[in-house]
Amino acid sequence: MNPRTTGILVLVAAALGAFIYFYEIQGGDARREAEEREKRLFTGVEPADIAWIELAPGGVSAAKIERREGKWQLVSPLDFPGDAVAADSLASTLATLASESTLEGPGPPEEYGLGDGARVVRFGVKDQQHELRLGKDAPVGQGTYASTGSGAVYTVARYKASSFDKSPDDLREKRVLDFDREAIRRIEASWPGGKVVLVREGEPAAWKIVEPIQGRADEEQVETLLEDLASLRADGFVDAPPSDAEAGLAPPAFAIALESPGEGEGAAPRVVHFAIGAEREGEHRLARGAQPSLYLVPKARLDSMPRDLAAWRWKQVARFDMTEAHAADFFFQAASGDPVVIHAERGENGWTSSPEAFAEGKLEIALAELSHLRAEGIESDAPDESSLRKRGLAPPNAVITVFGARPEGEKAGEGESPPPLPVLAEVQVGDIEGSEWIAARAAGDPTLYKLAHGFAEQVPVSLDAFRNRFRAEEKPAAPPAEEPPKAPEESEDFPAPGAESP
């Protein structure tokens, strides 16, 4: 084919493809969107334009919600923060509600349920008020009769019509507390018989306990609590609260105050209060947040709220990145004789150990457990030598040290020993106390920690434990090779092959 003709055909094909894309595909989407807009019952209204919405569903109390300073507020039948998700959904549905069909020559409104018994939705856009009336379900299809006061009767999607059947409680903010987790700088928590005060300070910022003791706080516990409080949702409301004694709030089972800096220079700090009551009949407890009404929250939510000092304290015994671990020493005190040290090292083909080998996978599991080891509790802040001896920690039954890789370029000089590997973690392990917890310490930390009993299932805590449950089984020695049977010697009693019998 002529190259010029081929080029012309390519250009024609490209032009045709562009026409199909821009007109049929993109243009088709634009045309469909324009057609849908033409079917809208309230043309020219966008969700963000709606300033207030009033619902009067049949058989349900009327409710009105409006925008105030960018937030939704329930104003009737009571003043209460509005549920932004529910209100935004209503606004979007109203603005985009489209007719699926228009009745020709409709009869009286009562015929379609659009008279006095209709469900009514009113809303305001700037200085204009609009009304939507919803009636019976159409006998054919999945539509519901609707009108806007113009005299016309439409059918709209039934599922959209049902989205307006909301009670006042459906429009209330169910989030109990509203605060910025990152902005919290002080926490004061109390429970019957106990109290703790924490502050967040330093660079990088870290949580510290300042009352009733001084010490590092459990960062994970604090962040988990703040997340739980931020996500706490009410299952219901009590708008005429009983006395604190009747509500179980005198004193509460748990109370907390979250303080963050005020807005603007010299502004007073912002403090958010929360309290949850004692157990009561049913599946809920009463809780107090920022509103005069009390909230109904599930009983189980109290379980995640720390109510003893040890729960707030730092309990990270060891923490390191497994990818940075290069070697490890497992030092065990022997019942008799010299201690035993098992050295493990990571090579190109994975982890190996000597002079005794871990069973397949056991070493990796042990190191993974050590990489994020947290204690269940604290036995003592500064135990004396006698206490440590009773717990199997003077000397320790086992000492596990995990090393990182030697920095590149760090080499020993001529005639010198190589520099030591950096220590990522060192854990001293003592006795198992009553099959409930294991005594342990971290190098450089005087605290005596309580490890969960399950720790011994993942990490060898003694030489006996290693040899009974973690060591690789020794392969039995191969039996000596048997010598091949010798050929029988020739004798006069046996004739030679081919010889005739006498």
Tab-separated table of N, CA and C in Angstrom, residues 6-98:
chain	number	residue	atom	x	y	z
A	6	THR	N	-1.557	5.058	3.596
A	6	THR	CA	-1.522	4.489	4.942
A	6	THR	C	-1.558	5.587	5.998
A	7	GLY	N	-0.782	6.646	5.790
A	7	GLY	CA	-0.759	7.750	6.750
A	7	GLY	C	-2.112	8.418	6.878
A	8	ILE	N	-2.794	8.598	5.715
A	8	ILE	CA	-4.117	9.224	5.739
A	8	ILE	C	-5.092	8.352	6.525
A	9	LEU	N	-5.026	7.022	6.305
A	9	LEU	CA	-5.919	6.103	7.028
A	9	LEU	C	-5.661	6.144	8.530
A	10	VAL	N	-4.393	6.231	8.920
A	10	VAL	CA	-4.052	6.326	10.347
A	10	VAL	C	-4.642	7.586	10.953
A	11	LEU	N	-4.528	8.713	10.240
A	11	LEU	CA	-5.081	9.971	10.755
A	11	LEU	C	-6.596	9.904	10.869
A	12	VAL	N	-7.240	9.283	9.874
A	12	VAL	CA	-8.700	9.150	9.915
A	12	VAL	C	-9.117	8.298	11.103
A	13	ALA	N	-8.394	7.183	11.342
A	13	ALA	CA	-8.705	6.297	12.473
A	13	ALA	C	-8.523	7.015	13.791
A	14	ALA	N	-7.435	7.806	13.879
A	14	ALA	CA	-7.183	8.544	15.120
A	14	ALA	C	-8.285	9.571	15.368
A	15	ALA	N	-8.696	10.262	14.303
A	15	ALA	CA	-9.756	11.255	14.446
A	15	ALA	C	-11.072	10.608	14.857
A	16	LEU	N	-11.365	9.446	14.249
A	16	LEU	CA	-12.591	8.728	14.592
A	16	LEU	C	-12.557	8.271	16.048
A	17	GLY	N	-11.386	7.774	16.493
A	17	GLY	CA	-11.258	7.348	17.887
A	17	GLY	C	-11.451	8.506	18.845
A	18	ALA	N	-10.860	9.665	18.487
A	18	ALA	CA	-11.014	10.841	19.346
A	18	ALA	C	-12.469	11.278	19.404
A	19	PHE	N	-13.156	11.229	18.237
A	19	PHE	CA	-14.574	11.606	18.214
A	19	PHE	C	-15.389	10.688	19.114
A	20	ILE	N	-15.148	9.368	19.002
A	20	ILE	CA	-15.906	8.404	19.819
A	20	ILE	C	-15.643	8.647	21.298
A	21	TYR	N	-14.371	8.901	21.668
A	21	TYR	CA	-14.029	9.088	23.077
A	21	TYR	C	-14.670	10.355	23.646
A	22	PHE	N	-14.456	11.476	22.929
A	22	PHE	CA	-14.914	12.748	23.488
A	22	PHE	C	-16.429	12.941	23.362
A	23	TYR	N	-17.024	12.410	22.293
A	23	TYR	CA	-18.463	12.631	22.116
A	23	TYR	C	-19.280	11.526	22.740
A	24	GLU	N	-18.917	10.275	22.393
A	24	GLU	CA	-19.747	9.166	22.856
A	24	GLU	C	-19.505	8.829	24.331
A	25	ILE	N	-18.221	8.846	24.765
A	25	ILE	CA	-17.916	8.427	26.144
A	25	ILE	C	-18.017	9.613	27.096
A	26	GLN	N	-17.077	10.579	26.935
A	26	GLN	CA	-17.131	11.723	27.853
A	26	GLN	C	-18.394	12.542	27.629
A	27	GLY	N	-18.739	12.761	26.356
A	27	GLY	CA	-19.949	13.534	26.073
A	27	GLY	C	-21.191	12.822	26.553
A	28	GLY	N	-21.191	11.467	26.438
A	28	GLY	CA	-22.341	10.697	26.922
A	28	GLY	C	-22.535	10.864	28.411
A	29	ASP	N	-21.448	10.857	29.175
A	29	ASP	CA	-21.556	11.062	30.622
A	29	ASP	C	-22.131	12.438	30.932
A	30	ALA	N	-21.651	13.437	30.196
A	30	ALA	CA	-22.136	14.800	30.432
A	30	ALA	C	-23.615	14.922	30.086
A	31	ARG	N	-24.028	14.258	29.005
A	31	ARG	CA	-25.441	14.330	28.625
A	31	ARG	C	-26.333	13.629	29.654
A	32	ARG	N	-25.842	12.461	30.135
A	32	ARG	CA	-26.639	11.752	31.150
A	32	ARG	C	-26.761	12.588	32.417
A	33	GLU	N	-25.669	13.249	32.811
A	33	GLU	CA	-25.720	14.094	34.009
A	33	GLU	C	-26.687	15.252	33.798
A	34	ALA	N	-26.685	15.837	32.588
A	34	ALA	CA	-27.604	16.940	32.297
A	34	ALA	C	-29.051	16.459	32.329
A	35	GLU	N	-29.297	15.262	31.798
A	35	GLU	CA	-30.660	14.710	31.816
A	35	GLU	C	-31.131	14.463	33.256
A	36	GLU	N	-30.213	13.946	34.090
A	36	GLU	CA	-30.578	13.695	35.486
A	36	GLU	C	-30.874	15.004	36.205
A	37	ARG	N	-30.091	16.059	35.920
A	37	ARG	CA	-30.341	17.356	36.541
A	37	ARG	C	-31.712	17.904	36.134
A	38	GLU	N	-32.098	17.683	34.895
A	38	GLU	CA	-33.397	18.171	34.432
A	38	GLU	C	-34.543	17.486	35.158
A	39	LYS	N	-34.321	16.254	35.645
A	39	LYS	CA	-35.366	15.515	36.341
A	39	LYS	C	-35.443	15.845	37.831
A	40	ARG	N	-34.488	16.624	38.319
A	40	ARG	CA	-34.491	16.942	39.743
A	40	ARG	C	-35.746	17.722	40.126
A	41	LEU	N	-36.267	17.418	41.307
A	41	LEU	CA	-37.470	18.121	41.776
A	41	LEU	C	-37.147	19.539	42.204
A	42	PHE	N	-35.920	19.773	42.686
A	42	PHE	CA	-35.536	21.115	43.155
A	42	PHE	C	-34.318	21.554	42.343
A	43	THR	N	-34.584	22.109	41.183
A	43	THR	CA	-33.502	22.502	40.281
A	43	THR	C	-32.729	23.679	40.861
A	44	GLY	N	-31.430	23.674	40.601
A	44	GLY	CA	-30.586	24.776	41.050
A	44	GLY	C	-30.166	24.689	42.496
A	45	VAL	N	-30.563	23.632	43.213
A	45	VAL	CA	-30.201	23.479	44.624
A	45	VAL	C	-29.046	22.491	44.744
A	46	GLU	N	-27.997	22.900	45.436
A	46	GLU	CA	-26.865	22.013	45.710
A	46	GLU	C	-26.850	21.683	47.212
A	47	PRO	N	-26.291	20.528	47.601
A	47	PRO	CA	-26.300	20.130	49.016
A	47	PRO	C	-25.748	21.206	49.948
A	48	ALA	N	-24.658	21.871	49.532
A	48	ALA	CA	-24.047	22.874	50.403
A	48	ALA	C	-24.911	24.116	50.567
A	49	ASP	N	-25.924	24.304	49.678
A	49	ASP	CA	-26.792	25.485	49.759
A	49	ASP	C	-27.850	25.356	50.853
A	50	ILE	N	-28.127	24.145	51.299
A	50	ILE	CA	-29.238	23.919	52.235
A	50	ILE	C	-28.825	24.348	53.641
A	51	ALA	N	-29.568	25.293	54.213
A	51	ALA	CA	-29.227	25.869	55.515
A	51	ALA	C	-29.918	25.148	56.670
A	52	TRP	N	-31.083	24.593	56.420
A	52	TRP	CA	-31.795	23.867	57.476
A	52	TRP	C	-32.741	22.844	56.851
A	53	ILE	N	-33.066	21.834	57.638
A	53	ILE	CA	-33.979	20.775	57.196
A	53	ILE	C	-34.926	20.457	58.339
A	54	GLU	N	-36.198	20.353	58.013
A	54	GLU	CA	-37.202	19.990	59.015
A	54	GLU	C	-37.955	18.751	58.533
A	55	LEU	N	-37.994	17.732	59.366
A	55	LEU	CA	-38.671	16.481	59.022
A	55	LEU	C	-39.921	16.328	59.870
A	56	ALA	N	-41.011	15.943	59.225
A	56	ALA	CA	-42.246	15.629	59.940
A	56	ALA	C	-42.787	14.326	59.393
A	57	PRO	N	-42.056	13.224	59.635
A	57	PRO	CA	-42.530	11.924	59.122
A	57	PRO	C	-43.822	11.516	59.801
A	58	GLY	N	-44.629	10.761	59.128
A	58	GLY	CA	-45.886	10.315	59.712
A	58	GLY	C	-45.659	9.455	60.944
A	59	GLY	N	-46.311	9.803	62.042
A	59	GLY	CA	-46.219	9.013	63.259
A	59	GLY	C	-44.941	9.204	64.038
A	60	VAL	N	-44.046	10.098	63.629
A	60	VAL	CA	-42.775	10.326	64.310
A	60	VAL	C	-42.673	11.808	64.656
A	61	SER	N	-42.068	12.104	65.820
A	61	SER	CA	-41.929	13.496	66.242
A	61	SER	C	-41.143	14.288	65.206
A	62	ALA	N	-41.552	15.529	65.000
A	62	ALA	CA	-40.853	16.390	64.052
A	62	ALA	C	-39.470	16.738	64.589
A	63	ALA	N	-38.554	16.953	63.676
A	63	ALA	CA	-37.188	17.310	64.056
A	63	ALA	C	-36.675	18.343	63.062
A	64	LYS	N	-35.912	19.301	63.588
A	64	LYS	CA	-35.326	20.320	62.730
A	64	LYS	C	-33.834	20.417	63.036
A	65	ILE	N	-33.051	20.464	61.965
A	65	ILE	CA	-31.603	20.555	62.090
A	65	ILE	C	-31.123	21.671	61.184
A	66	GLU	N	-30.150	22.454	61.653
A	66	GLU	CA	-29.673	23.575	60.847
A	66	GLU	C	-28.166	23.733	60.969
A	67	ARG	N	-27.614	24.443	59.980
A	67	ARG	CA	-26.172	24.692	59.987
A	67	ARG	C	-25.872	25.895	60.875
A	68	ARG	N	-24.855	25.715	61.742
A	68	ARG	CA	-24.379	26.818	62.573
A	68	ARG	C	-22.859	26.818	62.536
A	69	GLU	N	-22.323	27.867	61.945
A	69	GLU	CA	-20.870	28.017	61.858
A	69	GLU	C	-20.213	26.771	61.265
A	70	GLY	N	-20.826	26.266	60.210
A	70	GLY	CA	-20.250	25.140	59.498
A	70	GLY	C	-20.550	23.782	60.084
A	71	LYS	N	-21.315	23.736	61.190
A	71	LYS	CA	-21.655	22.451	61.803
A	71	LYS	C	-23.169	22.311	61.897
A	72	TRP	N	-23.637	21.074	61.865
A	72	TRP	CA	-25.061	20.819	61.998
A	72	TRP	C	-25.448	20.776	63.475
A	73	GLN	N	-26.602	21.428	63.773
A	73	GLN	CA	-27.104	21.471	65.134
A	73	GLN	C	-28.590	21.133	65.128
A	74	LEU	N	-28.963	20.155	65.940
A	74	LEU	CA	-30.383	19.841	66.122
A	74	LEU	C	-30.990	20.943	66.989
A	75	VAL	N	-32.071	21.577	66.512
A	75	VAL	CA	-32.668	22.690	67.255
A	75	VAL	C	-34.074	22.363	67.743
A	76	SER	N	-34.662	21.307	67.244
A	76	SER	CA	-35.995	20.898	67.686
A	76	SER	C	-36.110	19.391	67.505
A	77	PRO	N	-36.620	18.672	68.481
A	77	PRO	CA	-37.333	19.108	69.691
A	77	PRO	C	-36.433	19.500	70.855
A	78	LEU	N	-35.090	19.427	70.704
A	78	LEU	CA	-34.177	19.886	71.744
A	78	LEU	C	-32.914	20.376	71.063
A	79	ASP	N	-32.131	21.118	71.824
A	79	ASP	CA	-30.885	21.662	71.308
A	79	ASP	C	-29.770	20.654	71.576
A	80	PHE	N	-29.145	20.150	70.488
A	80	PHE	CA	-28.142	19.097	70.645
A	80	PHE	C	-27.293	19.070	69.389
A	81	PRO	N	-25.992	18.787	69.498
A	81	PRO	CA	-25.167	18.685	68.282
A	81	PRO	C	-25.759	17.678	67.304
A	82	GLY	N	-25.727	18.024	66.024
A	82	GLY	CA	-26.301	17.145	65.009
A	82	GLY	C	-25.293	16.146	64.470
A	83	ASP	N	-25.816	15.073	63.913
A	83	ASP	CA	-24.993	14.057	63.283
A	83	ASP	C	-24.655	14.533	61.874
A	84	ALA	N	-23.399	14.891	61.655
A	84	ALA	CA	-22.994	15.476	60.375
A	84	ALA	C	-23.222	14.509	59.218
A	85	VAL	N	-22.948	13.234	59.431
A	85	VAL	CA	-23.111	12.260	58.344
A	85	VAL	C	-24.575	12.139	57.954
A	86	ALA	N	-25.463	12.029	58.963
A	86	ALA	CA	-26.893	11.898	58.672
A	86	ALA	C	-27.438	13.157	58.011
A	87	ALA	N	-27.033	14.333	58.520
A	87	ALA	CA	-27.542	15.587	57.970
A	87	ALA	C	-27.029	15.828	56.552
A	88	ASP	N	-25.761	15.571	56.318
A	88	ASP	CA	-25.207	15.732	54.970
A	88	ASP	C	-25.890	14.787	53.984
A	89	SER	N	-26.203	13.578	54.437
A	89	SER	CA	-26.893	12.626	53.571
A	89	SER	C	-28.286	13.135	53.200
A	90	LEU	N	-28.998	13.711	54.158
A	90	LEU	CA	-30.321	14.271	53.872
A	90	LEU	C	-30.220	15.410	52.865
A	91	ALA	N	-29.238	16.302	53.092
A	91	ALA	CA	-29.070	17.446	52.191
A	91	ALA	C	-28.756	16.982	50.767
A	92	SER	N	-27.901	15.993	50.655
A	92	SER	CA	-27.547	15.474	49.336
A	92	SER	C	-28.752	14.828	48.655
A	93	THR	N	-29.527	14.068	49.424
A	93	THR	CA	-30.701	13.412	48.839
A	93	THR	C	-31.733	14.437	48.373
A	94	LEU	N	-31.951	15.478	49.159
A	94	LEU	CA	-32.908	16.517	48.769
A	94	LEU	C	-32.466	17.228	47.493
A	95	ALA	N	-31.179	17.588	47.440
A	95	ALA	CA	-30.694	18.357	46.294
A	95	ALA	C	-30.720	17.539	45.007
A	96	THR	N	-30.508	16.237	45.109
A	96	THR	CA	-30.401	15.406	43.899
A	96	THR	C	-31.643	14.559	43.645
A	97	LEU	N	-32.689	14.697	44.477
A	97	LEU	CA	-33.890	13.864	44.311
A	97	LEU	C	-34.528	14.129	42.946
A	98	ALA	N	-34.678	13.062	42.176
A	98	ALA	CA	-35.200	13.200	40.811
A	98	ALA	C	-36.472	12.375	40.641
